[in-house]
PDB file of C-alpha atoms in Angstrom:
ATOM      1  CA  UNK A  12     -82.082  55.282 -34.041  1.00 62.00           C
ATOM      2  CA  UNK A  13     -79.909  51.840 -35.236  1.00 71.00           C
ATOM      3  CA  UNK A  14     -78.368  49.996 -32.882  1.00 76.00           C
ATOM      4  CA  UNK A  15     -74.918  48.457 -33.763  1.00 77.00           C
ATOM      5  CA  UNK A  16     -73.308  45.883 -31.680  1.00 82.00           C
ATOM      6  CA  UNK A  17     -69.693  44.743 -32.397  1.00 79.00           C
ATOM      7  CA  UNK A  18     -68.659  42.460 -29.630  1.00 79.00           C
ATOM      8  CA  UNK A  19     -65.493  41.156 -31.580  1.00 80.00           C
ATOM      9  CA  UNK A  20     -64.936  44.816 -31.724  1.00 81.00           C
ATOM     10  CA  UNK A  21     -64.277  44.797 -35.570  1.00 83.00           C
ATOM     11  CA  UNK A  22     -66.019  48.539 -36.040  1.00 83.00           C
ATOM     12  CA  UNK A  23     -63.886  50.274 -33.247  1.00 84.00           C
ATOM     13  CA  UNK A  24     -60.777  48.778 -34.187  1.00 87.00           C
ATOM     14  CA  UNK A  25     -61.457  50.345 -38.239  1.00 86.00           C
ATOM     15  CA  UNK A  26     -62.815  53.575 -36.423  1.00 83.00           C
ATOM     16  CA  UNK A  27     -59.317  53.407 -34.280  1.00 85.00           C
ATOM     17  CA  UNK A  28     -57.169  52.656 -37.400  1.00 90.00           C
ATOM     18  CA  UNK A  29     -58.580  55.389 -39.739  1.00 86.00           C
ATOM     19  CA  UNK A  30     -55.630  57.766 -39.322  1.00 90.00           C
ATOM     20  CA  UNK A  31     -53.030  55.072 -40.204  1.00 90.00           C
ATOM     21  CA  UNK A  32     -55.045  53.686 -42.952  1.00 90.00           C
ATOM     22  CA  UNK A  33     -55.690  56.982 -44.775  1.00 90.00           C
ATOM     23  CA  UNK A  34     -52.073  58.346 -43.373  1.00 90.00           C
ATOM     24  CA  UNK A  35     -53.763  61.369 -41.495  1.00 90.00           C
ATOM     25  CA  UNK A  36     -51.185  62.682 -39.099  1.00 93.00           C
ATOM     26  CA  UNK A  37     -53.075  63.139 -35.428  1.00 91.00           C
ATOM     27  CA  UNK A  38     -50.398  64.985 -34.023  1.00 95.00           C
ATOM     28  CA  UNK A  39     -48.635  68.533 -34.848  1.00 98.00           C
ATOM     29  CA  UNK A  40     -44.801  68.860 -35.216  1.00 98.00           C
ATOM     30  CA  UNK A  41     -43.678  70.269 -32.100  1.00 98.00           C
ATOM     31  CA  UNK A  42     -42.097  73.689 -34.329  1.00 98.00           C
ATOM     32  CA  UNK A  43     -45.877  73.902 -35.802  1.00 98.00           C
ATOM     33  CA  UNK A  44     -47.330  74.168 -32.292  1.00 98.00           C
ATOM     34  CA  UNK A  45     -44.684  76.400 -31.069  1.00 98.00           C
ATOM     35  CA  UNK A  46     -45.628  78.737 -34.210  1.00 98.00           C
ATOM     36  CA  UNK A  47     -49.338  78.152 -33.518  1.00 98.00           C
ATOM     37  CA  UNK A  48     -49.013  79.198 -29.895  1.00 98.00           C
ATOM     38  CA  UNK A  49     -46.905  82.716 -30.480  1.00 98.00           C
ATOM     39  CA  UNK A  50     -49.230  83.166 -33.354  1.00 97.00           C
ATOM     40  CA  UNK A  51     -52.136  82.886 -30.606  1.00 97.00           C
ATOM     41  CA  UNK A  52     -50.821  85.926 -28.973  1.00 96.00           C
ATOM     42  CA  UNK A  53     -51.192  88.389 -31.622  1.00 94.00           C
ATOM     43  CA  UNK A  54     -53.249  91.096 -31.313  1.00 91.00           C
ATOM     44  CA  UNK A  55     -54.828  92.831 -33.969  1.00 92.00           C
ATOM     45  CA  UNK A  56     -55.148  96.719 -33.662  1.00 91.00           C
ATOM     46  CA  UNK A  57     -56.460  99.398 -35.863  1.00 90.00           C
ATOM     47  CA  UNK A  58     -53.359  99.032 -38.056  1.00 92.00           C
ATOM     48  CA  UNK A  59     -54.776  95.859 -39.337  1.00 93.00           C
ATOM     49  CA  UNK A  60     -58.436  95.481 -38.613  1.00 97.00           C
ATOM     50  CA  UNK A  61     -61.235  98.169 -38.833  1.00 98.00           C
ATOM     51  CA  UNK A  62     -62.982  98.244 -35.438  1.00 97.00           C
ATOM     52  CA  UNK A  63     -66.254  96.838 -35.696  1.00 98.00           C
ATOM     53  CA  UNK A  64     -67.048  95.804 -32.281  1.00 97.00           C
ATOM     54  CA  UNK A  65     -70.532  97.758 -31.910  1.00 97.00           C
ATOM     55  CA  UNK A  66     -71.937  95.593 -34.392  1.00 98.00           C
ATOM     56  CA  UNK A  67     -73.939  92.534 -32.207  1.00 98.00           C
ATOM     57  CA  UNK A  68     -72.893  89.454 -34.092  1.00 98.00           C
ATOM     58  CA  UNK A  69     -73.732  85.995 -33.131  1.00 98.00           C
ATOM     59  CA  UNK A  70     -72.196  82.475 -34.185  1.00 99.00           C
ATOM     60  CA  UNK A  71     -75.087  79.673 -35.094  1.00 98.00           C
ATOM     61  CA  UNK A  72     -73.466  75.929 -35.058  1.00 96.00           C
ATOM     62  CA  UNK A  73     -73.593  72.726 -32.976  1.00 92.00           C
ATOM     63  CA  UNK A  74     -73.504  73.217 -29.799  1.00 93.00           C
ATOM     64  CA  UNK A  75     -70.618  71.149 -28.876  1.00 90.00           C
ATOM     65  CA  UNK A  76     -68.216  73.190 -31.846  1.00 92.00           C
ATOM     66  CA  UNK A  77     -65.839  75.607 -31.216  1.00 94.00           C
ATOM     67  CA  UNK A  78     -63.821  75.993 -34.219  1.00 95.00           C
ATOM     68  CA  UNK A  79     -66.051  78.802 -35.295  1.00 97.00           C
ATOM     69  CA  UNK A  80     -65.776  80.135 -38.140  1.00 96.00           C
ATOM     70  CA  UNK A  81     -68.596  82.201 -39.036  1.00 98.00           C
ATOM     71  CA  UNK A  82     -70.585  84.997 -37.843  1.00 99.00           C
ATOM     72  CA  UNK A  83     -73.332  87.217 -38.536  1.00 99.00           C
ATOM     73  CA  UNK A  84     -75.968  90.431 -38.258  1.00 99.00           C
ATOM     74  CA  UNK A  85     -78.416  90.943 -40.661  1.00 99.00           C
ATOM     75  CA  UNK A  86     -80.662  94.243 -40.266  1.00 98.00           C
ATOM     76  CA  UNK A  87     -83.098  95.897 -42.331  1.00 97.00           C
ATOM     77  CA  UNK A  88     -81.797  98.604 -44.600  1.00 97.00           C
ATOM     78  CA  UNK A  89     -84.811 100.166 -46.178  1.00 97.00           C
ATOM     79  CA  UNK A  90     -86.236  97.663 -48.719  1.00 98.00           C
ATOM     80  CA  UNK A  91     -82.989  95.997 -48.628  1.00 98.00           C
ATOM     81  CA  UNK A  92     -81.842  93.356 -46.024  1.00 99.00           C
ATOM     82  CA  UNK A  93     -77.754  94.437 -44.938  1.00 99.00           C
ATOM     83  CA  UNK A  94     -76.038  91.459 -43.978  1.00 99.00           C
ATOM     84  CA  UNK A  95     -72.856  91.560 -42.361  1.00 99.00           C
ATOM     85  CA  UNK A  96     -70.804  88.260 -42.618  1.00 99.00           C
ATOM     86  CA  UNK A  97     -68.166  87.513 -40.566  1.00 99.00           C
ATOM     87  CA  UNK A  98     -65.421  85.294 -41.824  1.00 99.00           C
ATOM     88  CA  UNK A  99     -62.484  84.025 -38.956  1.00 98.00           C
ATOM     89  CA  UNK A 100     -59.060  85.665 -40.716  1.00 98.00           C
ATOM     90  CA  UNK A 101     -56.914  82.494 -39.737  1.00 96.00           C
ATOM     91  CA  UNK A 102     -54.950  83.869 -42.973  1.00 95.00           C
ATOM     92  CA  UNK A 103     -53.761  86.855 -40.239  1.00 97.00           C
ATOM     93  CA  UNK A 104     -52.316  84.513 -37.760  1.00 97.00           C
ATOM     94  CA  UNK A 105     -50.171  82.044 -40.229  1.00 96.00           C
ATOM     95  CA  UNK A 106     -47.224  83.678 -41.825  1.00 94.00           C
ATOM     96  CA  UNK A 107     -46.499  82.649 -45.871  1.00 96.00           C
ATOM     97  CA  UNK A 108     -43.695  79.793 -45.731  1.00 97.00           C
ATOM     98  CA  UNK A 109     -43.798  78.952 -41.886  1.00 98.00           C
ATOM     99  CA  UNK A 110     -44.148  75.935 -40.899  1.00 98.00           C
ATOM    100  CA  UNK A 111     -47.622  76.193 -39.431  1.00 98.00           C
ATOM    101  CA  UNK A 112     -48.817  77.264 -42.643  1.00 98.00           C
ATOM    102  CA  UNK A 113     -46.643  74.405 -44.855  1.00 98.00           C
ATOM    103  CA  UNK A 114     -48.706  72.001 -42.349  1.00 98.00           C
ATOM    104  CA  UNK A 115     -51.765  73.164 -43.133  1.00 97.00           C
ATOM    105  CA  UNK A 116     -50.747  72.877 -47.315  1.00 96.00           C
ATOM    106  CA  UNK A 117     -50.208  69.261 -46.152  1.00 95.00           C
ATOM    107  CA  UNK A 118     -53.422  68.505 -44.320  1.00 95.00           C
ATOM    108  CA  UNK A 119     -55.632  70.495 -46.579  1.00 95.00           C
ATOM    109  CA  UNK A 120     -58.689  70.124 -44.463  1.00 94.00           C
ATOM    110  CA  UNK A 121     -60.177  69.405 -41.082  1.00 93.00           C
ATOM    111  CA  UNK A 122     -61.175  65.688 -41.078  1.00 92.00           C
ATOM    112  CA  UNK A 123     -64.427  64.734 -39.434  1.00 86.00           C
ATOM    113  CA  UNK A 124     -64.707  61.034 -38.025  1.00 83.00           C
ATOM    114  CA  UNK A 125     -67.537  60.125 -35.449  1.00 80.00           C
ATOM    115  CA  UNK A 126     -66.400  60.980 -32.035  1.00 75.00           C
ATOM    116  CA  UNK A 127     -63.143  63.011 -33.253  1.00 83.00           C
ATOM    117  CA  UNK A 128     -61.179  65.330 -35.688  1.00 87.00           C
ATOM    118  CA  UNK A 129     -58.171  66.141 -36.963  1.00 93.00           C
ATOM    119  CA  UNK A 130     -57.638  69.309 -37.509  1.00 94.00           C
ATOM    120  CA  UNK A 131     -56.120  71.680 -40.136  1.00 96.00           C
ATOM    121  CA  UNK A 132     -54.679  73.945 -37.418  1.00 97.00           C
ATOM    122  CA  UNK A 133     -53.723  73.590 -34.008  1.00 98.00           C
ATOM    123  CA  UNK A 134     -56.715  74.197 -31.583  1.00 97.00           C
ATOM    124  CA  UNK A 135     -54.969  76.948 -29.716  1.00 98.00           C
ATOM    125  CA  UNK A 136     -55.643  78.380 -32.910  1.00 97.00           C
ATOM    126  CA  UNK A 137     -59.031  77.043 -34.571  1.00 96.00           C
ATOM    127  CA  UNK A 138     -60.395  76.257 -31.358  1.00 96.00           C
ATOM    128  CA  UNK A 139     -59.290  79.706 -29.475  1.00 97.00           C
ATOM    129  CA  UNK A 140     -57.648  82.959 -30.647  1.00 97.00           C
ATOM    130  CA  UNK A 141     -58.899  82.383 -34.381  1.00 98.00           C
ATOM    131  CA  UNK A 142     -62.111  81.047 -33.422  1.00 98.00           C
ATOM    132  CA  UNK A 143     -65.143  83.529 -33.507  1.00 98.00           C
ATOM    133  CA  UNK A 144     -66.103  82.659 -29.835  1.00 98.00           C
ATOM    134  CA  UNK A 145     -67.985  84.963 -27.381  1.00 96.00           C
ATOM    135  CA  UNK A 146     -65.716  85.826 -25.249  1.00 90.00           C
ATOM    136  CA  UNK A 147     -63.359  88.691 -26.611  1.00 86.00           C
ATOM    137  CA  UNK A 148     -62.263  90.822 -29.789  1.00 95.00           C
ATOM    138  CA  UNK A 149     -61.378  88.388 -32.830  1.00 97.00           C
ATOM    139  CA  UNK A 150     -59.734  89.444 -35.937  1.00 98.00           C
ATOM    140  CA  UNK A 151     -62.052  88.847 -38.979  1.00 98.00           C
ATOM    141  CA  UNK A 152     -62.926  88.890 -42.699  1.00 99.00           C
ATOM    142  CA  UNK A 153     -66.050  90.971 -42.962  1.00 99.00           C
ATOM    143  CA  UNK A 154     -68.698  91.174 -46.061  1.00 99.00           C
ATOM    144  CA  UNK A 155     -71.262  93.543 -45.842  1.00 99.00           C
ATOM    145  CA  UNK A 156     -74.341  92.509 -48.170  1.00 99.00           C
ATOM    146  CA  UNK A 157     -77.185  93.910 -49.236  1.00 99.00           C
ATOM    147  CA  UNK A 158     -80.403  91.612 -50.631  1.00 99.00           C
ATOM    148  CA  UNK A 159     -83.121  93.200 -52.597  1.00 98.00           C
ATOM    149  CA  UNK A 160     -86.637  92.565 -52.402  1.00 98.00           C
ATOM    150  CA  UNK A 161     -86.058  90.036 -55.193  1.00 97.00           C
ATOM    151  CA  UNK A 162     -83.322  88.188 -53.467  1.00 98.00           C
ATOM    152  CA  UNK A 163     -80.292  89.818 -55.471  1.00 97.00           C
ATOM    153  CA  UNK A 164     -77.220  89.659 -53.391  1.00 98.00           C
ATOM    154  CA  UNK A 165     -74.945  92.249 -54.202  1.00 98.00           C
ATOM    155  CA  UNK A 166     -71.118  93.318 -51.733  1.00 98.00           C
ATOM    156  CA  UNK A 167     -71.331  96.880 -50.235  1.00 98.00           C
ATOM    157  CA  UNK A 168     -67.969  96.326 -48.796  1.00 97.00           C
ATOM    158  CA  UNK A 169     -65.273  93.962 -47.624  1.00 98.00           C
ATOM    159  CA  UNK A 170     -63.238  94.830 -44.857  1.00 98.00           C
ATOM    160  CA  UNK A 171     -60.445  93.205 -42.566  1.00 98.00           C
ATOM    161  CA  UNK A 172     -62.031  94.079 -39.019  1.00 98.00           C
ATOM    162  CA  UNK A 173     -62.482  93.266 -34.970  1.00 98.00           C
ATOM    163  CA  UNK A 174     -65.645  91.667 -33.849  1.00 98.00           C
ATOM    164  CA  UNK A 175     -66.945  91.040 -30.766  1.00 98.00           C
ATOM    165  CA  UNK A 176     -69.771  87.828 -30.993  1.00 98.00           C
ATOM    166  CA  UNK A 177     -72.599  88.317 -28.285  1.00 98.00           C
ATOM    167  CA  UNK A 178     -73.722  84.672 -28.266  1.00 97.00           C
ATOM    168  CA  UNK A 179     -73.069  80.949 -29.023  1.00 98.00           C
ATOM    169  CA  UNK A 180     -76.408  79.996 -30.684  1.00 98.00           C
ATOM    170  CA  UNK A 181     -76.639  75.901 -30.997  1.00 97.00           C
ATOM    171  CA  UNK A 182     -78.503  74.542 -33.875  1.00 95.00           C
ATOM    172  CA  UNK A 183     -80.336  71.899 -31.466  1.00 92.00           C
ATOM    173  CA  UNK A 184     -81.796  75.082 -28.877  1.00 95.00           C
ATOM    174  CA  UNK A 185     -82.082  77.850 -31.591  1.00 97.00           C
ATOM    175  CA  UNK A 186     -85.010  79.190 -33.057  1.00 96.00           C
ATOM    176  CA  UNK A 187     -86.355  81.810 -35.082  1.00 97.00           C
ATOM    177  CA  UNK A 188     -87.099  84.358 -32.458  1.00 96.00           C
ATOM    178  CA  UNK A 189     -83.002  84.014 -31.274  1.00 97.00           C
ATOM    179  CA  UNK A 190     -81.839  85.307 -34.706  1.00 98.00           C
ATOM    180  CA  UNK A 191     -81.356  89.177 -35.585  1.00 96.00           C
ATOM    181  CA  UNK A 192     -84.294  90.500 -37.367  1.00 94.00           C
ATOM    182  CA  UNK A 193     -84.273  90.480 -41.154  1.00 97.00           C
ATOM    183  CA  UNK A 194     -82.736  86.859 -41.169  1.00 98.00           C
ATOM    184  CA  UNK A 195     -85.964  85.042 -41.830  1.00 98.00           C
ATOM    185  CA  UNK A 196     -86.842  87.510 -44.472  1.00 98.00           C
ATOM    186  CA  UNK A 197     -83.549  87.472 -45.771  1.00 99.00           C
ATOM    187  CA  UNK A 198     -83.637  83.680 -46.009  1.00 98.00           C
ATOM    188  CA  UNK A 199     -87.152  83.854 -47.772  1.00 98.00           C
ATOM    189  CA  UNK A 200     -85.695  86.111 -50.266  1.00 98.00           C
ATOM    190  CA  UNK A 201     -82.651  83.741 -50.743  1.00 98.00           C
ATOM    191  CA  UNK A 202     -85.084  80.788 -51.358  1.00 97.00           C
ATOM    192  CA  UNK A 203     -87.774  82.342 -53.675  1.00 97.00           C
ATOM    193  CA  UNK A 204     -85.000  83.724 -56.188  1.00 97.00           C
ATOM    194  CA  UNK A 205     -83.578  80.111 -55.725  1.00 95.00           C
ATOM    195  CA  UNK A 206     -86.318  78.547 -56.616  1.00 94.00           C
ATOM    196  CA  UNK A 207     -86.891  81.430 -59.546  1.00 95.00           C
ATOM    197  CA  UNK A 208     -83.802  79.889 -61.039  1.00 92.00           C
ATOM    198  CA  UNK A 209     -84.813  76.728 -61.199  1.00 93.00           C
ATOM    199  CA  UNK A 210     -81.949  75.480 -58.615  1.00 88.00           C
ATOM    200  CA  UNK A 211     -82.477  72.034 -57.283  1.00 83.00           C
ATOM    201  CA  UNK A 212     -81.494  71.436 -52.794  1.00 81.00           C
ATOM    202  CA  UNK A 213     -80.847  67.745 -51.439  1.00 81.00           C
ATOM    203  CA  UNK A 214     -79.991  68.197 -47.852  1.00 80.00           C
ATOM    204  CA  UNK A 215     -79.514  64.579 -46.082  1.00 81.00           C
ATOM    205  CA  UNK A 216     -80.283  64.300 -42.660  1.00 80.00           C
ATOM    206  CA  UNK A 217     -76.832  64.003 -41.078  1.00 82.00           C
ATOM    207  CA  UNK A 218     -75.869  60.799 -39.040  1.00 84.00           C
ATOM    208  CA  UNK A 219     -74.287  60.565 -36.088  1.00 83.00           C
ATOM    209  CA  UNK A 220     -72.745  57.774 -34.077  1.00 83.00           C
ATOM    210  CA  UNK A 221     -72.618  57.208 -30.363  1.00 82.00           C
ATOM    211  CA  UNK A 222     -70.145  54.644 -28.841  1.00 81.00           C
ATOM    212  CA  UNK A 223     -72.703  53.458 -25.664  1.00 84.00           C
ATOM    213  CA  UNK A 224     -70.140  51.049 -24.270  1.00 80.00           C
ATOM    214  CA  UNK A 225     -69.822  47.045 -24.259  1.00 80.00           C
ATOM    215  CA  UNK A 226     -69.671  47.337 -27.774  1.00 81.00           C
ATOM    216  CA  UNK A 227     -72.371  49.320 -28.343  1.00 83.00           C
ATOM    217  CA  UNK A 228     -72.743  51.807 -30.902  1.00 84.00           C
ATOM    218  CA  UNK A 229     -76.187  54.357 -31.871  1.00 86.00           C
ATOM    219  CA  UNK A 230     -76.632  55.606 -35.304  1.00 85.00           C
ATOM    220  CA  UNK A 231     -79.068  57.938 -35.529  1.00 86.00           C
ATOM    221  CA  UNK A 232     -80.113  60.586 -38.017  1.00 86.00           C
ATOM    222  CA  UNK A 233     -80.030  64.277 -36.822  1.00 82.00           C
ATOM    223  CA  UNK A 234     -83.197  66.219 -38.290  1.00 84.00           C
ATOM    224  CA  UNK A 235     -82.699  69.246 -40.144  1.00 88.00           C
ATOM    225  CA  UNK A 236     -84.165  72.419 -38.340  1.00 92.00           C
ATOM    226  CA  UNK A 237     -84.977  75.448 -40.135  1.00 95.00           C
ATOM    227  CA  UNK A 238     -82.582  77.743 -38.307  1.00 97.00           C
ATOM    228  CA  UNK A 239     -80.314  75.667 -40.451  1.00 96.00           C
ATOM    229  CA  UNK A 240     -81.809  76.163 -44.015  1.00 96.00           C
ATOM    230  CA  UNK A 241     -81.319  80.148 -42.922  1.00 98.00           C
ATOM    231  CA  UNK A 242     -77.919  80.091 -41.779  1.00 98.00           C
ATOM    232  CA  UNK A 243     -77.546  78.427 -44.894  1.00 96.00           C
ATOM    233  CA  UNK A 244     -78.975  81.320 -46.543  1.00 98.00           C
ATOM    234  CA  UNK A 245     -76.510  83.535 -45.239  1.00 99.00           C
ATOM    235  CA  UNK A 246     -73.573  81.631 -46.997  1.00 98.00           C
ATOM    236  CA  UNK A 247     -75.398  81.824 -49.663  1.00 97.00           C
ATOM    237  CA  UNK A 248     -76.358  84.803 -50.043  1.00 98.00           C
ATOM    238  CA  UNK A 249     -72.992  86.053 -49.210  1.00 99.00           C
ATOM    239  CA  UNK A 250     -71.168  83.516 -52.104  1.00 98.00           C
ATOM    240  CA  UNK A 251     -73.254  84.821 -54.822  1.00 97.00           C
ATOM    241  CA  UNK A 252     -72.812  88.501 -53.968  1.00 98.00           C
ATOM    242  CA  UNK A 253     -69.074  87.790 -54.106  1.00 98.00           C
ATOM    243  CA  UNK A 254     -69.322  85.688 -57.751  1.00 97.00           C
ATOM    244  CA  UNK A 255     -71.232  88.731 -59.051  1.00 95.00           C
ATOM    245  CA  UNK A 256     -68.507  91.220 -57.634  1.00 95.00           C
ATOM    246  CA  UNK A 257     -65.890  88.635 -59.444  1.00 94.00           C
ATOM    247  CA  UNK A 258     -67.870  88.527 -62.957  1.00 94.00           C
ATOM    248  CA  UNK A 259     -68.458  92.517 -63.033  1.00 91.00           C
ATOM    249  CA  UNK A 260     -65.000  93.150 -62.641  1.00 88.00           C
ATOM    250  CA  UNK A 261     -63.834  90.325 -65.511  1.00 85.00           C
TER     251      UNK A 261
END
């Protein structure tokens, strides 16, 4: 850990002035939050997503997120590993040309500064009804993915679908033993046909600031746990079964 001091308060007036300087709006148009908020109350049904609310998925992030956007099962499938990868449809809730979704054109991106955000979407949407939380149905995008015993990732299927997440895993209190079974052999397959190729991994420990008050600030460097390198996996995994789908079909 560093300690910072900045008793002229130079660093937390530039923290406080990022939005201005870079022009990042903080705020949402009051017709973008009305939008966001009747889009919140949708519902999907078995006209739009396939009901796949037996399947036991779990979320894996830090533990103070809740914009979740991804979830996952993995379970053995003879000598393949089936993963299914859960993708929050926020596409379902925005409607082409609205407003909410000509603010999001604008933004582009969630914006991470230390302490806050600023988000793409309003949080009654990326921080409730679109977010993969535990706590009820939520509309998805769902690829199912199958990894051979040499770490080929190939799509069984992609499906619009309801989920229903069983837990909040946190990267900081998760370990191996919380994760579905077939996710640290998936992972190992994922990493020895990575390393097959020749691919090259440079993962920097992530920093993180602390305001501690009186002008006080902590930077220290979060280490890297390994239920990270296997969620990691999972993307992964899931990105190049997609790119093959994409080439075949050329």
């Amino acid at each position: 850990m560093k300690a910072i001091r900045d008793p002229e308060g130079i660093l937390a007036n530039a923290l406080a002035g990022f939005p201005e300087r870079f022009e990042l709006p903080v705020t949402f148009p009051p017709e973008v939050l009305k939008e966001a908020g009747q889009a919140a109350a949708r519902q999907p049904d078995a006209s739009s997503h396939a009901d796949r609310l037996d399947v036991p998925f779990v979320t894996l992030d830090p533990a103070s997120s809740t914009d979740l956007d991804q979830a996952f099962h993995v379970e053995v499938a003879g000598d393949d590993i089936r993963l299914h990868y859960a993708i929050a449809d926020v596409g379902w809730f925005v409607q082409p040309g609205s407003a909410l979704d000509e603010e999001a054109w604008k933004r582009g991106m969630t914006v991470y500064m230390p302490g806050s955000r600023i988000g793409l979407y309003p949080p009654v949407l990326s921080e409730n009804a679109a977010s993969l939380l535990p706590d009820g149905p939520r509309p998805c995008v769902l690829f199912r993915v199958l990894v051979s015993q040499d770490g080929e990732a190939r799509i069984e299927g992609v499906e619009r679908a309801r989920i229903r997440s069983r837990a909040k895993l946190a990267y900081e209190t998760a370990s191996e033993n919380d994760l579905p079974d077939g996710a640290v052999e998936l992972a190992r397959r994922i990493e020895a046909a990575e390393k097959a190729r020749g691919a090259s991994r440079v993962d920097p420990p992530e920093q993180e600031m602390q305001a501690l008050g009186e002008g006080r600030y902590a930077l220290t460097f979060r280490p890297r746990r390994r239920v990270e390198d296997i969620n990691a996996c999972f993307s992964m995994a899931t990105n190049m079964a997609v790119a093959r789908l994409f080439l075949d079909h050329r």
